[in-house]
Coordinates of C-alpha atoms in Angstrom, one line a residue:
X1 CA -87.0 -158.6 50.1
X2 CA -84.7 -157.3 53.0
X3 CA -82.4 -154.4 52.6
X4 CA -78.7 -156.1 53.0
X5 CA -77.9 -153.4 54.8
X6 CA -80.3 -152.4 57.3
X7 CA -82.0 -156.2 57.4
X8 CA -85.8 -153.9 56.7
X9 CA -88.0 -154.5 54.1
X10 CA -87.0 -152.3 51.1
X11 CA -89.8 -149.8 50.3
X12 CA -90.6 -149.8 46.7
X13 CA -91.3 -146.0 46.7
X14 CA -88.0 -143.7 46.3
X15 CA -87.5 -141.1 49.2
X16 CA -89.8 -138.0 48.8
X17 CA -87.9 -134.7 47.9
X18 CA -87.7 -132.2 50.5
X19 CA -90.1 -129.4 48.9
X20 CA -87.9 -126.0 47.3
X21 CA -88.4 -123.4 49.6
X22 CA -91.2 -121.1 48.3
X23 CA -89.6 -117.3 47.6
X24 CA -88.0 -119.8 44.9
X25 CA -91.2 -119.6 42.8
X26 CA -91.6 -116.1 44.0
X27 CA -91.7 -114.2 40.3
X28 CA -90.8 -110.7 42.2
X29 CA -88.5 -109.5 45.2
X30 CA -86.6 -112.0 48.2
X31 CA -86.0 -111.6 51.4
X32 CA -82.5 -111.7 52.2
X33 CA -79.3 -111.7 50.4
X34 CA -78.8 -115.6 51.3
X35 CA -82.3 -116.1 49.2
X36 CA -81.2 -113.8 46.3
X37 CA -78.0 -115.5 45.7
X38 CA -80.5 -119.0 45.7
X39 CA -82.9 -117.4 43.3
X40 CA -80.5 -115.6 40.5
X41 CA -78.8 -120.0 40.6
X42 CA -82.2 -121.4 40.3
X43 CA -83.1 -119.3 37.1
X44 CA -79.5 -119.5 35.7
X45 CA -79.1 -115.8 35.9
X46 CA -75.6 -114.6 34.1
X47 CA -76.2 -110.6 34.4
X48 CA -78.1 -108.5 36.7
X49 CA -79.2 -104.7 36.4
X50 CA -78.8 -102.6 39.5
X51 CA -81.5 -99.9 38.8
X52 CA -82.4 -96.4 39.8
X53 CA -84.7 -93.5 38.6
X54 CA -83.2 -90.1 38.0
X55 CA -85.5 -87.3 38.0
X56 CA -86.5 -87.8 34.2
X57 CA -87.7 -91.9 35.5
X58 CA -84.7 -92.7 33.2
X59 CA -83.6 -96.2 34.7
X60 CA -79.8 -95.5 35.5
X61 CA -77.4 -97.9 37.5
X62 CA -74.5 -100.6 36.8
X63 CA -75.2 -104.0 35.3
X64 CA -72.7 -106.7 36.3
X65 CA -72.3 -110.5 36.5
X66 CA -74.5 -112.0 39.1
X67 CA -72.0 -113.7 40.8
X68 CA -70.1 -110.1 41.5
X69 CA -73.7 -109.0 42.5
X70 CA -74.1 -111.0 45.4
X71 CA -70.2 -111.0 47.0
X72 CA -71.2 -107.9 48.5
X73 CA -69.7 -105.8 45.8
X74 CA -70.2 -101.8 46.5
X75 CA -71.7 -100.0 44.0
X76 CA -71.9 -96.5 43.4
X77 CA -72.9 -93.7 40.7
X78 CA -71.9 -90.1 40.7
X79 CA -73.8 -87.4 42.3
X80 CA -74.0 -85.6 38.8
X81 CA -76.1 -88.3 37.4
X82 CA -79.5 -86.4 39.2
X83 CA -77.9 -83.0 37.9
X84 CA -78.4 -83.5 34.5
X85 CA -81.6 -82.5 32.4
X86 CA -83.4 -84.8 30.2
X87 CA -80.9 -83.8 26.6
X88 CA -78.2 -85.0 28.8
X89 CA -76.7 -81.4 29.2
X90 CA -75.8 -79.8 32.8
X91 CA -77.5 -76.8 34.0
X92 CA -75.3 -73.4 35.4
X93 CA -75.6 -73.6 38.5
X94 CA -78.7 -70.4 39.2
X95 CA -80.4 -69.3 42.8
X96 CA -79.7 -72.1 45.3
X97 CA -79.1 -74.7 42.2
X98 CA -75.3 -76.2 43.2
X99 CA -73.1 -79.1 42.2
X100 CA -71.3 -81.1 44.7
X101 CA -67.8 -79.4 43.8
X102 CA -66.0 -82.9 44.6
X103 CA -68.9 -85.0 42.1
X104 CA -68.3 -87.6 45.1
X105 CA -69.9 -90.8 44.8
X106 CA -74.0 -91.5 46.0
X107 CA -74.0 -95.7 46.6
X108 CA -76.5 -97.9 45.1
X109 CA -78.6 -99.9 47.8
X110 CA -80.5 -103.0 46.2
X111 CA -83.9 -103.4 47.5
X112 CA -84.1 -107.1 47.2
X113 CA -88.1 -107.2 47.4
X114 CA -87.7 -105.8 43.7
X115 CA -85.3 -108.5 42.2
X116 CA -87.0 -109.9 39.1
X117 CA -86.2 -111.3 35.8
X118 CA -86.0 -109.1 32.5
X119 CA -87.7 -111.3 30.1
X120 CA -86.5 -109.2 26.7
X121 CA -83.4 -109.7 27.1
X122 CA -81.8 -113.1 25.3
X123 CA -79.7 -113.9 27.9
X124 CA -80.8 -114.5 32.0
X125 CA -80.6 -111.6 33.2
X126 CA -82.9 -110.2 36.5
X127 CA -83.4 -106.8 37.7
X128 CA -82.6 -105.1 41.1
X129 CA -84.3 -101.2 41.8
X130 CA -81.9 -99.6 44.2
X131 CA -81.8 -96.5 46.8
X132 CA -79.6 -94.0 46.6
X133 CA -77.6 -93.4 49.8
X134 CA -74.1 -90.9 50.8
X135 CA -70.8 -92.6 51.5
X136 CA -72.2 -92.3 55.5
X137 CA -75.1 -94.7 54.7
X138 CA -77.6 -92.0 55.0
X139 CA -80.6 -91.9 52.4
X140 CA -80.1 -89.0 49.3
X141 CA -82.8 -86.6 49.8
X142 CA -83.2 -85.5 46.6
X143 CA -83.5 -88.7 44.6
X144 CA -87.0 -89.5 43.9
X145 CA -87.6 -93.1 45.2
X146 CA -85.9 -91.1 48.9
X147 CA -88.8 -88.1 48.4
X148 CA -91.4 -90.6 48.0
X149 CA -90.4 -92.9 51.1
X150 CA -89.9 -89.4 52.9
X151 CA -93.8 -88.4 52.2
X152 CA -94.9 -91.6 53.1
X153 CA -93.1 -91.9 56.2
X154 CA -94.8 -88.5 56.9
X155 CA -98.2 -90.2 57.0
X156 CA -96.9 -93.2 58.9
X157 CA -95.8 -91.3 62.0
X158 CA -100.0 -90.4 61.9
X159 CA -100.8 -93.5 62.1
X160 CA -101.8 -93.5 58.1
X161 CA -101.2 -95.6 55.4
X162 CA -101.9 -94.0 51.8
X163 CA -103.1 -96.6 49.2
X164 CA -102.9 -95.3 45.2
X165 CA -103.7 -96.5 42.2
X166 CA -102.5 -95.1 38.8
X167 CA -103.5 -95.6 35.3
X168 CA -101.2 -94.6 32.6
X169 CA -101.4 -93.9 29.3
X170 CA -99.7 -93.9 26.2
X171 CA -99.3 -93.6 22.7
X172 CA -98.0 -96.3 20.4
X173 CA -96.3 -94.8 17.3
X174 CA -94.3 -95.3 13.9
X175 CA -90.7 -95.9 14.2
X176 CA -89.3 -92.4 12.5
X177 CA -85.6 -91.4 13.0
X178 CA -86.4 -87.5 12.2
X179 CA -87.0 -85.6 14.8
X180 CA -89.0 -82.8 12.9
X181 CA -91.5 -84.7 11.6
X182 CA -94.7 -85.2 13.4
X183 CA -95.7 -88.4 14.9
X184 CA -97.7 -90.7 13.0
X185 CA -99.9 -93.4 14.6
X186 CA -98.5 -97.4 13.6
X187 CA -100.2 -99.8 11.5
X188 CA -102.0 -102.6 13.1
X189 CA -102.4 -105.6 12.4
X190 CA -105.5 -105.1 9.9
X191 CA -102.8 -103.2 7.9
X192 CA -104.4 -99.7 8.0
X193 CA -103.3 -97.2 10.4
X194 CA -105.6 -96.7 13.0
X195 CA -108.0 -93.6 13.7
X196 CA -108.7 -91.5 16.6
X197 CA -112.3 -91.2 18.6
X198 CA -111.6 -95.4 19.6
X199 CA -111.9 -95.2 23.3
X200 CA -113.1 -98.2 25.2
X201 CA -113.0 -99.9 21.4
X202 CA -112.1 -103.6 21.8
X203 CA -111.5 -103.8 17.6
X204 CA -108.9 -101.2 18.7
X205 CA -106.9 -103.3 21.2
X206 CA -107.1 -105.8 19.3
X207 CA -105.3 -103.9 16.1
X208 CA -102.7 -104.8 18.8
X209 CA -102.9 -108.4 20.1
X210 CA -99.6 -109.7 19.7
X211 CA -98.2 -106.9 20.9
X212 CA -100.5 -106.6 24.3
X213 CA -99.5 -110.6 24.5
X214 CA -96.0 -109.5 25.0
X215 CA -97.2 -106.6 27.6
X216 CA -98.9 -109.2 29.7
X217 CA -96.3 -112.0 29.1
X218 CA -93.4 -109.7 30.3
X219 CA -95.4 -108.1 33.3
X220 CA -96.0 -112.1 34.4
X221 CA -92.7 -112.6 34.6
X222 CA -91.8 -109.7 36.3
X223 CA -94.4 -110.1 38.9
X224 CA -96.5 -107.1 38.0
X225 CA -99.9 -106.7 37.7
X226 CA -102.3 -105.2 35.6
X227 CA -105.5 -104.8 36.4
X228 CA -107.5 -103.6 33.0
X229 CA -106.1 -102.3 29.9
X230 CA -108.5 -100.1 27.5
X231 CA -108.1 -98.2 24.2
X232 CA -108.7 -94.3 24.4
X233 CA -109.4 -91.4 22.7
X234 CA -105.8 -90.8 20.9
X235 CA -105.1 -92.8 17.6
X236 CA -103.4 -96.2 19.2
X237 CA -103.7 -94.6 22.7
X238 CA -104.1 -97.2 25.8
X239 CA -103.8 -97.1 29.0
X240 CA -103.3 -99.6 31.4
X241 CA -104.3 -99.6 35.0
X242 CA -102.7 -101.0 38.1
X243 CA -103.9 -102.7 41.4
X244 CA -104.3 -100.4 44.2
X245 CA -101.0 -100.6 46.8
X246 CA -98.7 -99.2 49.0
X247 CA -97.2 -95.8 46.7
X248 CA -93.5 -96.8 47.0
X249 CA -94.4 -100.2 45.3
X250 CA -97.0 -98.6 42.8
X251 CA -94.3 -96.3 42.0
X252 CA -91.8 -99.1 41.4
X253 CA -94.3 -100.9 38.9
X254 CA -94.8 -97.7 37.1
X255 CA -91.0 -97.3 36.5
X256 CA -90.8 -101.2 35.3
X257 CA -94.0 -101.0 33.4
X258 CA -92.7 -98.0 31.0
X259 CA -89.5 -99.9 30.4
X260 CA -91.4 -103.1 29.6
X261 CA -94.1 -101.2 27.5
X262 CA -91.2 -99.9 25.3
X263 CA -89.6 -102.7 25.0
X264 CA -92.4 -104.8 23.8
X265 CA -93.2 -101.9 21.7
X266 CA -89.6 -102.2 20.1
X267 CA -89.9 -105.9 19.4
X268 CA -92.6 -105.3 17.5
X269 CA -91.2 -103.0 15.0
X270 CA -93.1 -99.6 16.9
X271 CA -92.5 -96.8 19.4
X272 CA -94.2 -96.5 22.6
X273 CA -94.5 -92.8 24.2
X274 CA -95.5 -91.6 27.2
X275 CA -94.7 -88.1 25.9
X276 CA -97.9 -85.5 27.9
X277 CA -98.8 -84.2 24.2
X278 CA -97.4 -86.2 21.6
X279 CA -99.8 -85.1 18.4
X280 CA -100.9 -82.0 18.3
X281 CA -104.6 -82.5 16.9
X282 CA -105.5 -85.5 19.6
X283 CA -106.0 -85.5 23.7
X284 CA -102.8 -85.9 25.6
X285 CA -102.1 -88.9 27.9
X286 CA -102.2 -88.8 31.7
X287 CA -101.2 -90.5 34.7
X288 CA -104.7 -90.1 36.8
X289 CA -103.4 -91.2 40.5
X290 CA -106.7 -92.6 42.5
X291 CA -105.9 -91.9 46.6
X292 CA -107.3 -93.3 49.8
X293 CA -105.9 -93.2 53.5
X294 CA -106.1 -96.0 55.5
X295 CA -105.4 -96.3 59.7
X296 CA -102.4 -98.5 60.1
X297 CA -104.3 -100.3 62.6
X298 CA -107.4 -100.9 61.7
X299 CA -107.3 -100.9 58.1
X300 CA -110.5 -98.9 57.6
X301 CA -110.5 -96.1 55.5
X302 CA -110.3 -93.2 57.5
X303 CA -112.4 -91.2 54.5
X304 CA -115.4 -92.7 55.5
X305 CA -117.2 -92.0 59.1
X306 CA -118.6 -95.2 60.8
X307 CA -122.1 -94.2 59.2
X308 CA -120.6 -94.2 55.9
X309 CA -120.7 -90.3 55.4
X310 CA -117.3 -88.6 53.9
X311 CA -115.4 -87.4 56.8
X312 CA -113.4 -84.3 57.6
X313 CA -110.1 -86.0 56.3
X314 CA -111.6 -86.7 53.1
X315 CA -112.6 -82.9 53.1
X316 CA -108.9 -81.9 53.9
X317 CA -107.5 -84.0 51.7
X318 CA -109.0 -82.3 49.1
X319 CA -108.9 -78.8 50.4
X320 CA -105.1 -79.5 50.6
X321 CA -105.1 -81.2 46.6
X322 CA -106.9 -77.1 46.1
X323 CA -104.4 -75.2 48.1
X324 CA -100.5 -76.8 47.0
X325 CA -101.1 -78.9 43.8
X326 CA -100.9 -76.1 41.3
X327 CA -97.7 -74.7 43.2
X328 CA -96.7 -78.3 42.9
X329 CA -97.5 -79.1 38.9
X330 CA -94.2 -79.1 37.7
X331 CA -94.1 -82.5 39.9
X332 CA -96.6 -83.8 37.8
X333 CA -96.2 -81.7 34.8
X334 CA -92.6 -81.9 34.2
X335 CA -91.8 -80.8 30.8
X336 CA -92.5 -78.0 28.7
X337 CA -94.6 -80.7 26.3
X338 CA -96.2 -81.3 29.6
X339 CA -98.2 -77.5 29.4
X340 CA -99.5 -78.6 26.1
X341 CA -101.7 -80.9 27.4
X342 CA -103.1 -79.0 29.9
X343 CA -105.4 -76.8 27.8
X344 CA -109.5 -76.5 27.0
X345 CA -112.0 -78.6 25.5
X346 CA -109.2 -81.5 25.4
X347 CA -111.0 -83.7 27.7
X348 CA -108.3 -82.6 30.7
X349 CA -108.8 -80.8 33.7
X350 CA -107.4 -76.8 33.6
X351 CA -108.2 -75.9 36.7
X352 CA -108.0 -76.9 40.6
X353 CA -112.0 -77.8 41.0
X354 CA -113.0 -81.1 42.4
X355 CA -116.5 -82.5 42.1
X356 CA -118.2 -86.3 42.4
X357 CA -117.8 -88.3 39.3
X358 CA -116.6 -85.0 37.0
X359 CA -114.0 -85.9 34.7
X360 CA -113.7 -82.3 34.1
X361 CA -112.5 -81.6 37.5
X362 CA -108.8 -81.8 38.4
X363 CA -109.8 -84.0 41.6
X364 CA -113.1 -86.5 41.0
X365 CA -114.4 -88.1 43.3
X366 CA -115.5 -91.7 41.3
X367 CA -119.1 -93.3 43.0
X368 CA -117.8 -95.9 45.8
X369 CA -119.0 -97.8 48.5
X370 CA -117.8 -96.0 51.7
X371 CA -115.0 -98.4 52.3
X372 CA -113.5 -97.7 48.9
X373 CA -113.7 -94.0 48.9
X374 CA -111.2 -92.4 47.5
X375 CA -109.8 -89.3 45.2
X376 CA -108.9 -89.2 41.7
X377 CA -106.0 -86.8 40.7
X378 CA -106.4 -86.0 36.9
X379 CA -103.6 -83.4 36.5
X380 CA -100.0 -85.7 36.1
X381 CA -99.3 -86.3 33.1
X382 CA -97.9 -89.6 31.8
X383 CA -94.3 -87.8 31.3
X384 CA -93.6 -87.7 34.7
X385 CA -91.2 -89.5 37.2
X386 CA -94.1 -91.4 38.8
X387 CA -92.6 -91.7 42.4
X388 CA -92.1 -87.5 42.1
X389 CA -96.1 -87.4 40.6
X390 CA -96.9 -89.8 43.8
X391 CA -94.9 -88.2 46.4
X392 CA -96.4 -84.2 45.2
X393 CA -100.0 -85.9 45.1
X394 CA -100.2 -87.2 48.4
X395 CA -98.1 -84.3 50.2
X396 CA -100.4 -81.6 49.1
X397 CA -103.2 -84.0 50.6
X398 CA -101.6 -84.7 53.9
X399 CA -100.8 -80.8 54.5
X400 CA -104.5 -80.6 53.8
X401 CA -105.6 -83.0 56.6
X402 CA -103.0 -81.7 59.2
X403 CA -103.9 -78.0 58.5
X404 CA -107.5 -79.0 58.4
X405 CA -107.9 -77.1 55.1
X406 CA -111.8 -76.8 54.0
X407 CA -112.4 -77.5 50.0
X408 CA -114.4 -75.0 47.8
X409 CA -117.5 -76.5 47.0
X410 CA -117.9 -79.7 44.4
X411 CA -118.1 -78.3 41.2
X412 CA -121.3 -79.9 39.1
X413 CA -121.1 -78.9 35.8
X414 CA -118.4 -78.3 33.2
X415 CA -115.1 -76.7 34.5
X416 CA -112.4 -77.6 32.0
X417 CA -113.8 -74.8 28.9
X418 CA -112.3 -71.1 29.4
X419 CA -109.9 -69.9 31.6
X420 CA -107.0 -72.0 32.7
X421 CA -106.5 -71.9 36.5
X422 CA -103.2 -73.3 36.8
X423 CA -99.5 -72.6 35.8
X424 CA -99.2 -72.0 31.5
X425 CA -95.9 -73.0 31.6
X426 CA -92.6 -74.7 32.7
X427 CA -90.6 -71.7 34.9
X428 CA -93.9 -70.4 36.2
X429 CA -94.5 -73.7 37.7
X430 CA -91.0 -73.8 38.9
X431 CA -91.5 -70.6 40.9
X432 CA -94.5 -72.1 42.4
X433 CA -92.6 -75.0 43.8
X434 CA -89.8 -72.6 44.9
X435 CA -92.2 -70.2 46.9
X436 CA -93.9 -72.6 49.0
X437 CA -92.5 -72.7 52.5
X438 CA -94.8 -76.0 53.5
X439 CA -92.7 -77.7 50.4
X440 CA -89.8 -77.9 52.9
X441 CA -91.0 -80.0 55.2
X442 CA -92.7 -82.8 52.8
X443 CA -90.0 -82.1 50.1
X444 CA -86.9 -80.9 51.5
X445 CA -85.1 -78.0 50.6
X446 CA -82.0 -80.2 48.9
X447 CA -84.8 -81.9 46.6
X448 CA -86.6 -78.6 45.9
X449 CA -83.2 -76.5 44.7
X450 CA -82.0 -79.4 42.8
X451 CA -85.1 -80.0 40.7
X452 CA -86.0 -76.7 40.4
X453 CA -82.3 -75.9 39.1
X454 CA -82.4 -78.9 36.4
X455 CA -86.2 -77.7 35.0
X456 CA -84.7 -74.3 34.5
X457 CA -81.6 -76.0 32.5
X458 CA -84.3 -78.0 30.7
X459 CA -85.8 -74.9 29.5
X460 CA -83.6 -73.0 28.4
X461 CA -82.6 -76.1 26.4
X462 CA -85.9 -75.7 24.9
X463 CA -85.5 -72.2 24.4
X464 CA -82.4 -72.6 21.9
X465 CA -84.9 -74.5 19.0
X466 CA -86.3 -72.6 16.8
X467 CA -90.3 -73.8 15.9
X468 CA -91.8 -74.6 12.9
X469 CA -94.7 -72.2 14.0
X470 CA -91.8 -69.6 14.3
X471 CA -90.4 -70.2 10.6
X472 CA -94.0 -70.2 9.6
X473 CA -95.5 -67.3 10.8
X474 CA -92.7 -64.9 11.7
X475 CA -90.2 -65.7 9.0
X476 CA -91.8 -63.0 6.2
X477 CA -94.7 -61.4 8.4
X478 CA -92.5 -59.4 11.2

């Protein structure tokens, strides 16, 4: 049969589709604003979160309709929101600690590689992780994703390219509204409440299932990846461990994966912590950051000679992790809680010693072939901001490689019983992060008075509640 119109044979097959362009499968970040606006229509998105951490990792930002989103709408927080301490309080303004007397307004920059869907929430909605930047257009120094581009941008004028990999864990809990009651580990789904001493325990995950279901279900649609998940030590402790990656996007999956934990945590009727020392009587929970340096060129990594041998960067590195780390804990250790994990015979590093495969070192250095070689700080805690933790870590090991700083000796034997070789507490460790003159340059001196400025606030928060150990011990004895 002939088409009437055309007088050709009419094809019985209907005319193919032209294919959807690709970044429209894409589960995680776009390329343009033209493809966003594409994306959020294709998923039927009605709301859309414009995200940023504050010092505490706390997500903060506007949510609005999507369609405002992509008009090219300005948005905008005040500077006071990375002024505040974690109780929500404001600090008096002490040393070189200062508020911007007008409060003016910091703007929100959406980094549209991180656009992604928030799959808790009943209706569409997508996420957006944003940059802080002044009404000029020029990037906030002191807001954490801004300290962690600046660090990296430090190695890239080398010719470097840092590659991390954290593992984080955490503690899943009882839902209690009462603050002075001590944490109690949730049932699972056995019924019983689980024990400590479960680490590597399969049975112990799987006290767990439906809830690591939702783990893995919400990371998939978010377009993160987790690598391994494992039980620990802790009662209900896991920790999850992420791909190896560029720090500013490892940094951006540690912020999502914290929100996501918690959430799926919620939705099943239990509280997830990341809290450093959340029960007294059981190991802490860390974020142990594994750290390699590649050449930008040539991909190979440049801790490894041609033979294979550990070269003098690796060394530096290292010697530089010895030299500026403990003057930079209060990066990684950002709480007073923080200090109470960082004590002996907890199976945590106390001091500044590094050794090959020692997990009681604060830097091990895990058996590798020489391509993979690499670092492993054990010191940050799973309390802190993790583009802060990532941006300290790999500082204090690039002033080690450009100062050509030589490490102690590897430690091989036990270092973590005894005496503890690093700050004991929140102001000390402030201090140390003030007195550092090299801390300017990888910092920056705004970053540096405005932290320091909100930890002091925090403890003297602190400082106004009154222990139990204090009623116990002092109330009829002093």
């Amino acid at each position: 049969m002939a088409s009437r119109k055309s007088g050709k044979p009419a094809s019985s097959k209907p005319a193919a589709r032209p294919a959807a362009p690709k970044y429209l499968d894409v589960k995680r970040g776009v390329a343009n604003w033209t493809q966003a606006t594409e994306w959020l229509r294709v998923r039927g998105i009605e709301d859309i979160e414009c995200i940023t951490p504050d010092f505490a990792g706390v997500a903060r930002g506007k949510m609005m309709p999507s369609s405002k989103f992509t008009s090219n709408t300005s948005l905008s927080l005040p500077s006071a929101v990375f002024r505040h301490t974690i109780s929500g309080e404001y600090p008096e303004e002490t040393g070189d600690f200062r508020y911007d007397p007008l409060d003016g307004d910091l703007k929100l920059v959406p980094d549209l590689s991180t656009l992604s869907a928030v799959p808790w929430e009943s209706d569409p909605t997508a996420q957006v992780i944003c940059d802080m930047v002044n009404t000029k257009g020029d990037p906030v120094s002191y807001t954490p994703r801004n300290v962690l581009k600046k660090v990296v941008e430090l190695y890239t004028k080398r010719g470097w390219k840092p590659v991390v990999a954290p593992e984080i864990e955490f503690y899943l809990v009882a839902q209690s509204d009462d603050p002075d009651y001590p944490l109690q580990p949730p049932r699972g789904r056995s019924g019983r409440t689980i024990t400590g001493g479960q680490s590597y325990s399969i049975a112990g995950v799987n006290e767990f299932d439906e809830l690591v279901d939702d783990i893995y279900d919400f990371s998939d649609k978010q377009g993160l990846e987790i690598d391994t998940l494992i039980h620990e030590e802790g009662p209900a402790q896991l920790e999850i461990n992420l791909r190896h990656g560029d720090p500013i996007e490892l940094a951006d999956q540690v912020f999502l994966f914290k929100r996501t934990i918690r959430e799926a945590a919620i939705k099943h009727g239990m509280y997830a912590t990341f809290m450093a020392k959340p029960m007294q009587q059981y190991a802490g929970s860390a974020m142990h950051i594994h750290q390699s340096v590649v050449d930008a060129k040539t991909g190979k990594n440049i801790f490894s000679k041609e033979d294979g041998e550990p070269s003098e960067a690796f060394f530096n590195f290292i010697g530089g992790m010895q030299t500026y780390i403990p003057k930079a804990l209060v990066m990684m250790a950002p709480y007073v809680n923080s200090y109470r994990r960082l004590t002996p015979d907890m199976a945590c590093p106390v001091n500044n010693a590094w050794g090959y495969d020692n997990r009681t070192t604060a830097f091990r250095v895990p058996h590798s072939e020489p391509v993979a070689r690499r670092v492993e700080n054990r010191l940050p805690s799973s309390d802190a901001n993790s583009y802060l933790a990532l941006a300290a870590s790999l500082a204090c090991g690039y002033l080690g490689m450009v100062n050509g700083i030589v490490p102690s000796d590897p430690a091989y034997h036990a270092v973590n019983e005894g005496a503890v070789d690093l700050p004991r507490g929140l102001l000390e460790a402030v201090s140390l992060l003030e007195s550092e003159p090299a801390f300017t340059e990888v910092f920056g001196k705004e970053f540096i008075n405005t932290y320091a400025g909100v930890k002091r606030g925090e403890f003297e928060t602190f400082m106004q509640v009154i222990s139990p150990w204090e009623r116990e011990f002092l109330l009829l004895n002093v």
